[in-house]
Amino acid sequence: MNDEMPFETITSPALEITASRQFTAWLAEQHISLAFTTYQTGKLFLIGLQPSGELSVFERTFNRAMGLYASSNQLYLSSLYQLWQFENALEPGQLHEGYDRLYVPQVGYTTGDLDIHDIALSEQRQILFVNTLFSCLATISQTHSFTPLWHPPFISKLAAEDRCHLNGLAMRDGKPRYMTAIAQTDVADGWRDRRHNGGCVIDIENNEIIAAGLSMPHSPRWHLNQLWLLNSGTGEFGKLDLNRGEFQPITFCPGYLRGLAFSSNFVIVGLSKPRHNKTFSGLALDETLTAKNADARAGLQVIDLNSGDAVHWLRIEGVIEEMYDVVVLPNVQRPMALGFKSDEIRRVITIGA
């Protein structure tokens, strides 16, 4: 894949990206490209198609790249202590070195190290993000690190203590509506003691817990009038029965799950290899992998919502073992982005109307 990573190629240790046989055809049929982050190695990957129909892989470096939000012409990315707003610099029909999107980091908000997880835009174009360190939903500020908007009812104080590991945000009708947390704890780092079944989903409009007993839930998303999420500690993708408050597993995926995006009746799920430490060890995921005689993977898995079957996959081997977020880039064939490791960003200049 080195020809698709001309400026910041990973060479040591080796990086290998492979895809299932029909993965490229599926991208073409859906008229989409994908973006995903690997915060362990601080990479933003852009996945599309070359003119030949072969896979196009482009990557840039952003320290601790995590949360993503995207449209066809915009991209938002959280990094170690900043939140970046990318803008597409190309006009419709214009190409840059064979790419039909050129995402430029146009605006950077310095937030400090808040451990920002999910990002979204409201219907008023307000930037929203999960401030995991302070256990709250927040927005950017022109004068401060952040402005808090909401916090869970069981959190008594905004403190830099990551009390519950608030991580996921689902928008509904253009407004923030559902959030996930690893545990309902109100002490510093308390969530680590409740990894097996302390996870919950919170309806922030009504300020109430609507589901509990989950194992490290992540990435809630509202799609087709249903709430979908990942029960990461068990390796299950599923949906939430809002009337009964029950998680309904649909598909087991061989990995620790983070990142969830949709394209019509398909869902794209991010898979990571679990870290070998106390936080990720001893989960039900380990037992299921052993029972299925399978190893955890890093990459993407495409699931057909009609059948629950994993129909396509993208697998990453080598230096990258953990992913955080994945987004769909609609009506994009072959995207690229500018970073700060090369001189190219000095030479791309656009003029506003």
Short mmCIF file of C-alpha atoms in Angstrom, two decimals:
data_model
loop_
_atom_site.label_atom_id
_atom_site.label_comp_id
_atom_site.label_asym_id
_atom_site.label_seq_id
_atom_site.Cartn_x
_atom_site.Cartn_y
_atom_site.Cartn_z
CA MET A 1 0.00 0.00 0.00
CA ASN A 2 3.01 2.30 0.03
CA ASP A 3 2.10 3.97 -3.27
CA GLU A 4 -1.05 5.30 -1.61
CA MET A 5 0.82 6.74 1.40
CA PRO A 6 3.37 8.99 -0.34
CA PHE A 7 4.37 11.24 2.54
CA GLU A 8 4.02 9.34 5.81
CA THR A 9 4.40 5.67 4.98
CA ILE A 10 4.60 3.27 7.91
CA THR A 11 7.64 1.09 7.24
CA SER A 12 8.73 -0.37 10.59
CA PRO A 13 7.25 -2.53 11.80
CA ALA A 14 5.37 -3.54 8.64
CA LEU A 15 1.79 -2.47 7.96
CA GLU A 16 -0.41 -4.64 5.79
CA ILE A 17 -3.99 -3.77 4.84
CA THR A 18 -6.07 -6.42 3.08
CA ALA A 19 -9.73 -6.51 2.12
CA SER A 20 -12.29 -9.15 1.28
CA ARG A 21 -12.76 -9.92 -2.40
CA GLN A 22 -15.93 -7.85 -2.87
CA PHE A 23 -15.04 -4.96 -0.54
CA THR A 24 -14.02 -2.58 -3.36
CA ALA A 25 -17.11 -3.46 -5.40
CA TRP A 26 -19.25 -2.70 -2.34
CA LEU A 27 -17.62 0.75 -1.94
CA ALA A 28 -18.38 1.47 -5.61
CA GLU A 29 -21.99 0.31 -5.32
CA GLN A 30 -22.57 2.42 -2.21
CA HIS A 31 -20.83 5.50 -3.73
CA ILE A 32 -18.87 6.03 -0.51
CA SER A 33 -15.39 6.16 0.94
CA LEU A 34 -14.46 5.55 4.57
CA ALA A 35 -12.32 7.28 7.17
CA PHE A 36 -11.12 5.73 10.41
CA THR A 37 -8.76 6.57 13.26
CA THR A 38 -6.14 4.45 15.01
CA TYR A 39 -5.42 6.40 18.18
CA GLN A 40 -2.78 3.95 19.42
CA THR A 41 -0.56 4.94 16.48
CA GLY A 42 -2.10 8.39 15.89
CA LYS A 43 -3.29 7.85 12.33
CA LEU A 44 -6.18 9.05 10.19
CA PHE A 45 -6.84 6.61 7.32
CA LEU A 46 -8.89 7.44 4.22
CA ILE A 47 -10.14 4.44 2.24
CA GLY A 48 -11.46 4.77 -1.31
CA LEU A 49 -11.00 3.51 -4.85
CA GLN A 50 -8.31 4.14 -7.42
CA PRO A 51 -9.43 4.78 -11.03
CA SER A 52 -8.50 1.15 -11.73
CA GLY A 53 -11.01 -0.01 -9.12
CA GLU A 54 -8.30 -1.13 -6.72
CA LEU A 55 -8.26 -0.06 -3.09
CA SER A 56 -6.89 3.41 -2.32
CA VAL A 57 -5.38 3.85 1.15
CA PHE A 58 -4.19 7.25 2.33
CA GLU A 59 -3.00 8.13 5.84
CA ARG A 60 -1.96 11.13 7.91
CA THR A 61 -0.51 11.49 11.39
CA PHE A 62 -2.39 13.21 14.22
CA ASN A 63 -1.29 12.41 17.75
CA ARG A 64 -3.92 10.23 19.49
CA ALA A 65 -6.46 10.57 16.66
CA MET A 66 -9.85 9.47 18.00
CA GLY A 67 -13.32 10.91 17.37
CA LEU A 68 -14.57 11.58 13.83
CA TYR A 69 -17.52 13.34 12.25
CA ALA A 70 -17.92 13.69 8.49
CA SER A 71 -19.92 14.89 5.54
CA SER A 72 -18.80 14.74 1.91
CA ASN A 73 -16.96 18.09 2.23
CA GLN A 74 -16.11 18.33 5.94
CA LEU A 75 -14.27 16.24 8.45
CA TYR A 76 -13.87 16.76 12.20
CA LEU A 77 -11.17 14.96 14.17
CA SER A 78 -10.15 14.96 17.83
CA SER A 79 -6.47 14.58 18.69
CA LEU A 80 -4.39 14.65 21.87
CA TYR A 81 -5.14 18.27 22.82
CA GLN A 82 -6.92 19.74 19.79
CA LEU A 83 -10.11 19.33 17.76
CA TRP A 84 -9.60 19.84 14.02
CA GLN A 85 -12.06 21.00 11.38
CA PHE A 86 -11.10 19.89 7.86
CA GLU A 87 -12.56 21.46 4.72
CA ASN A 88 -12.51 20.02 1.22
CA ALA A 89 -10.39 22.33 -0.93
CA LEU A 90 -11.61 21.00 -4.29
CA GLU A 91 -14.47 22.24 -6.43
CA PRO A 92 -17.06 19.75 -7.75
CA GLY A 93 -15.46 17.69 -10.50
CA GLN A 94 -11.95 18.89 -9.67
CA LEU A 95 -9.17 16.39 -8.96
CA HIS A 96 -5.90 16.78 -7.06
CA GLU A 97 -3.31 14.18 -8.06
CA GLY A 98 -6.16 11.80 -8.86
CA TYR A 99 -8.10 12.40 -5.63
CA ASP A 100 -11.62 13.85 -5.64
CA ARG A 101 -11.46 15.14 -2.05
CA LEU A 102 -8.62 17.09 -0.44
CA TYR A 103 -9.38 17.61 3.24
CA VAL A 104 -7.40 20.53 4.68
CA PRO A 105 -7.12 21.09 8.46
CA GLN A 106 -8.61 24.58 8.28
CA VAL A 107 -9.48 25.31 11.91
CA GLY A 108 -7.92 23.89 15.06
CA TYR A 109 -9.46 24.32 18.51
CA THR A 110 -7.04 23.87 21.40
CA THR A 111 -8.89 22.05 24.16
CA GLY A 112 -6.15 20.54 26.25
CA ASP A 113 -6.02 16.80 26.86
CA LEU A 114 -9.71 16.10 27.51
CA ASP A 115 -9.66 12.54 26.11
CA ILE A 116 -12.32 13.56 23.55
CA HIS A 117 -14.23 10.56 22.22
CA ASP A 118 -17.30 10.90 19.93
CA ILE A 119 -17.91 14.10 17.94
CA ALA A 120 -21.09 15.38 16.25
CA LEU A 121 -22.63 18.52 14.77
CA SER A 122 -26.07 19.72 15.83
CA GLU A 123 -28.69 21.00 13.40
CA GLN A 124 -27.43 24.51 14.28
CA ARG A 125 -23.90 23.41 13.30
CA GLN A 126 -22.71 23.49 16.89
CA ILE A 127 -19.70 21.23 17.48
CA LEU A 128 -20.49 18.70 20.20
CA PHE A 129 -18.07 16.26 21.77
CA VAL A 130 -17.84 13.74 24.58
CA ASN A 131 -15.46 15.16 27.18
CA THR A 132 -14.48 11.86 28.75
CA LEU A 133 -11.98 13.30 31.24
CA PHE A 134 -14.64 15.58 32.77
CA SER A 135 -17.57 13.13 32.34
CA CYS A 136 -19.72 15.51 30.32
CA LEU A 137 -21.06 16.51 26.93
CA ALA A 138 -19.33 19.70 25.83
CA THR A 139 -18.81 22.15 23.01
CA ILE A 140 -15.88 24.25 21.88
CA SER A 141 -15.20 27.69 23.34
CA GLN A 142 -13.52 30.72 21.79
CA THR A 143 -11.94 31.64 25.12
CA HIS A 144 -11.68 28.44 27.18
CA SER A 145 -10.82 24.78 26.79
CA PHE A 146 -14.49 23.78 26.58
CA THR A 147 -18.02 24.69 27.60
CA PRO A 148 -19.96 21.93 29.41
CA LEU A 149 -23.52 21.29 28.17
CA TRP A 150 -24.70 18.27 30.17
CA HIS A 151 -23.43 15.61 32.55
CA PRO A 152 -24.93 12.31 33.76
CA PRO A 153 -27.30 12.52 36.75
CA PHE A 154 -24.98 10.33 38.85
CA ILE A 155 -21.99 12.68 38.39
CA SER A 156 -21.90 15.14 41.30
CA LYS A 157 -19.08 17.35 40.09
CA LEU A 158 -17.18 18.19 36.91
CA ALA A 159 -13.64 17.09 37.69
CA ALA A 160 -10.70 15.86 35.61
CA GLU A 161 -11.16 12.34 36.97
CA ASP A 162 -12.79 10.23 34.21
CA ARG A 163 -15.28 8.93 36.77
CA CYS A 164 -17.63 6.95 34.49
CA HIS A 165 -15.79 6.85 31.14
CA LEU A 166 -18.53 8.62 29.23
CA ASN A 167 -17.65 7.83 25.61
CA GLY A 168 -20.47 7.60 23.06
CA LEU A 169 -22.94 10.11 21.59
CA ALA A 170 -25.96 9.44 19.36
CA MET A 171 -27.77 12.28 17.60
CA ARG A 172 -31.50 12.10 16.91
CA ASP A 173 -33.34 14.64 14.75
CA GLY A 174 -30.28 16.88 14.76
CA LYS A 175 -30.00 16.99 18.55
CA PRO A 176 -27.83 15.09 21.07
CA ARG A 177 -30.04 12.39 22.57
CA TYR A 178 -28.27 9.23 23.80
CA MET A 179 -24.90 8.63 25.45
CA THR A 180 -23.00 5.59 26.68
CA ALA A 181 -20.83 5.21 29.77
CA ILE A 182 -18.82 2.27 31.09
CA ALA A 183 -20.26 2.58 34.61
CA GLN A 184 -22.47 4.74 36.83
CA THR A 185 -19.62 5.66 39.14
CA ASP A 186 -18.92 8.98 40.83
CA VAL A 187 -15.31 8.51 41.94
CA ALA A 188 -12.05 9.03 40.08
CA ASP A 189 -11.39 6.22 37.58
CA GLY A 190 -14.20 4.22 39.17
CA TRP A 191 -15.40 2.74 35.87
CA ARG A 192 -12.48 0.30 35.68
CA ASP A 193 -14.01 -1.74 38.52
CA ARG A 194 -17.35 -2.12 36.66
CA ARG A 195 -16.18 -3.23 33.22
CA HIS A 196 -18.12 -6.51 33.06
CA ASN A 197 -21.70 -5.31 33.55
CA GLY A 198 -21.66 -1.68 34.71
CA GLY A 199 -22.27 -0.08 31.30
CA CYS A 200 -25.32 2.04 30.63
CA VAL A 201 -27.18 4.09 28.02
CA ILE A 202 -28.49 7.51 29.06
CA ASP A 203 -31.34 9.46 27.48
CA ILE A 204 -30.00 12.98 27.96
CA GLU A 205 -33.27 14.65 26.96
CA ASN A 206 -35.06 12.98 29.88
CA ASN A 207 -31.92 12.71 32.04
CA GLU A 208 -32.49 9.05 32.83
CA ILE A 209 -30.81 5.68 32.47
CA ILE A 210 -32.66 3.69 29.80
CA ALA A 211 -30.44 0.58 29.76
CA ALA A 212 -27.96 -0.94 32.20
CA GLY A 213 -25.96 -4.12 32.67
CA LEU A 214 -23.86 -3.62 29.52
CA SER A 215 -20.18 -4.45 29.18
CA MET A 216 -18.12 -1.43 28.09
CA PRO A 217 -20.66 -0.03 25.57
CA HIS A 218 -19.48 2.32 22.80
CA SER A 219 -20.61 4.16 19.67
CA PRO A 220 -24.40 4.58 20.00
CA ARG A 221 -25.98 5.66 16.69
CA TRP A 222 -29.54 6.46 15.62
CA HIS A 223 -30.36 4.96 12.20
CA LEU A 224 -33.58 3.75 10.56
CA ASN A 225 -35.52 4.86 13.66
CA GLN A 226 -33.57 2.57 15.95
CA LEU A 227 -30.74 2.96 18.43
CA TRP A 228 -27.73 0.81 17.59
CA LEU A 229 -24.60 0.35 19.69
CA LEU A 230 -21.61 -1.83 20.43
CA ASN A 231 -21.41 -3.96 23.56
CA SER A 232 -17.63 -3.93 23.33
CA GLY A 233 -16.86 -6.17 26.30
CA THR A 234 -18.77 -9.03 24.67
CA GLY A 235 -17.81 -8.24 21.06
CA GLU A 236 -21.42 -7.78 20.00
CA PHE A 237 -23.07 -5.33 17.64
CA GLY A 238 -26.77 -4.87 18.30
CA LYS A 239 -29.67 -2.54 18.97
CA LEU A 240 -31.51 -1.30 22.01
CA ASP A 241 -35.16 -2.05 22.65
CA LEU A 242 -36.17 1.40 23.93
CA ASN A 243 -39.43 0.14 25.42
CA ARG A 244 -37.86 -2.63 27.50
CA GLY A 245 -34.38 -1.16 27.95
CA GLU A 246 -32.76 -4.34 26.65
CA PHE A 247 -29.75 -4.74 24.40
CA GLN A 248 -30.46 -7.14 21.54
CA PRO A 249 -27.24 -8.60 20.09
CA ILE A 250 -27.21 -9.15 16.34
CA THR A 251 -23.66 -10.03 15.28
CA PHE A 252 -20.55 -11.18 17.11
CA CYS A 253 -17.38 -9.59 15.74
CA PRO A 254 -13.90 -10.98 16.52
CA GLY A 255 -12.43 -7.99 18.34
CA TYR A 256 -12.95 -5.23 20.86
CA LEU A 257 -15.50 -2.97 19.14
CA ARG A 258 -15.34 0.81 18.72
CA GLY A 259 -16.62 2.90 15.84
CA LEU A 260 -19.97 2.50 14.10
CA ALA A 261 -21.19 4.00 10.81
CA PHE A 262 -24.02 3.26 8.38
CA SER A 263 -24.55 3.21 4.64
CA SER A 264 -28.16 2.37 3.76
CA ASN A 265 -28.76 -1.16 5.10
CA PHE A 266 -25.13 -1.83 5.96
CA VAL A 267 -23.18 -1.04 9.11
CA ILE A 268 -19.42 -0.63 9.34
CA VAL A 269 -17.89 -1.67 12.68
CA GLY A 270 -14.35 -1.00 13.93
CA LEU A 271 -12.45 -3.90 15.53
CA SER A 272 -9.40 -3.76 17.79
CA LYS A 273 -7.12 -6.30 19.37
CA PRO A 274 -7.63 -6.03 23.16
CA ARG A 275 -4.74 -4.65 25.17
CA HIS A 276 -3.10 -7.12 27.51
CA ASN A 277 -3.79 -5.21 30.71
CA LYS A 278 -6.35 -5.18 33.49
CA THR A 279 -8.73 -2.84 31.66
CA PHE A 280 -9.27 -5.19 28.73
CA SER A 281 -8.57 -8.63 30.21
CA GLY A 282 -11.08 -11.07 31.63
CA LEU A 283 -14.03 -9.85 29.55
CA ALA A 284 -16.68 -12.11 28.03
CA LEU A 285 -15.10 -11.31 24.66
CA ASP A 286 -12.10 -13.47 25.60
CA GLU A 287 -14.29 -16.47 26.41
CA THR A 288 -16.27 -16.18 23.17
CA LEU A 289 -13.13 -15.93 21.06
CA THR A 290 -11.77 -19.05 22.75
CA ALA A 291 -15.06 -20.91 22.23
CA LYS A 292 -15.04 -19.99 18.54
CA ASN A 293 -11.34 -20.86 18.20
CA ALA A 294 -10.68 -17.36 16.86
CA ASP A 295 -8.17 -14.56 17.39
CA ALA A 296 -9.07 -10.90 17.84
CA ARG A 297 -8.57 -8.72 14.75
CA ALA A 298 -7.93 -5.09 13.97
CA GLY A 299 -9.82 -3.54 11.06
CA LEU A 300 -13.34 -3.03 9.78
CA GLN A 301 -16.27 -5.38 9.36
CA VAL A 302 -19.30 -4.66 7.15
CA ILE A 303 -22.56 -6.20 8.36
CA ASP A 304 -25.77 -6.56 6.36
CA LEU A 305 -28.58 -5.35 8.63
CA ASN A 306 -31.11 -7.57 6.85
CA SER A 307 -29.29 -10.80 7.69
CA GLY A 308 -26.83 -9.85 10.44
CA ASP A 309 -24.07 -11.48 8.39
CA ALA A 310 -20.58 -10.02 8.07
CA VAL A 311 -20.42 -9.63 4.28
CA HIS A 312 -17.17 -7.65 3.81
CA TRP A 313 -14.06 -6.84 5.82
CA LEU A 314 -10.88 -4.79 5.91
CA ARG A 315 -8.07 -6.29 7.97
CA ILE A 316 -4.99 -4.51 9.36
CA GLU A 317 -1.86 -6.39 10.37
CA GLY A 318 1.37 -5.10 11.87
CA VAL A 319 1.92 -1.96 13.91
CA ILE A 320 -1.77 -1.05 14.20
CA GLU A 321 -3.78 -3.02 16.74
CA GLU A 322 -6.38 -0.53 17.97
CA MET A 323 -9.02 1.56 16.24
CA TYR A 324 -11.40 4.11 17.63
CA ASP A 325 -13.85 5.62 15.14
CA VAL A 326 -15.08 5.10 11.58
CA VAL A 327 -17.22 7.37 9.39
CA VAL A 328 -18.77 7.21 5.92
CA LEU A 329 -17.79 9.83 3.34
CA PRO A 330 -20.84 9.99 1.05
CA ASN A 331 -20.39 10.50 -2.70
CA VAL A 332 -16.60 10.39 -2.39
CA GLN A 333 -14.51 8.04 -4.52
CA ARG A 334 -10.91 8.69 -3.53
CA PRO A 335 -10.13 11.00 -0.59
CA MET A 336 -6.86 12.40 0.73
CA ALA A 337 -5.98 14.90 3.46
CA LEU A 338 -3.20 17.26 4.39
CA GLY A 339 -1.22 16.86 7.59
CA PHE A 340 1.65 18.65 9.28
CA LYS A 341 4.51 16.23 8.59
CA SER A 342 5.27 17.42 5.05
CA ASP A 343 5.62 20.76 3.23
CA GLU A 344 2.59 20.18 1.04
CA ILE A 345 0.30 22.11 3.38
CA ARG A 346 2.37 25.24 2.66
CA ARG A 347 1.54 25.07 -1.03
CA VAL A 348 -2.20 24.37 -1.00
CA ILE A 349 -3.87 27.78 -0.99
CA THR A 350 -7.51 28.50 -1.70
CA ILE A 351 -9.37 31.82 -2.16
CA GLY A 352 -12.82 32.40 -0.72
CA ALA A 353 -15.60 33.93 -2.80
#
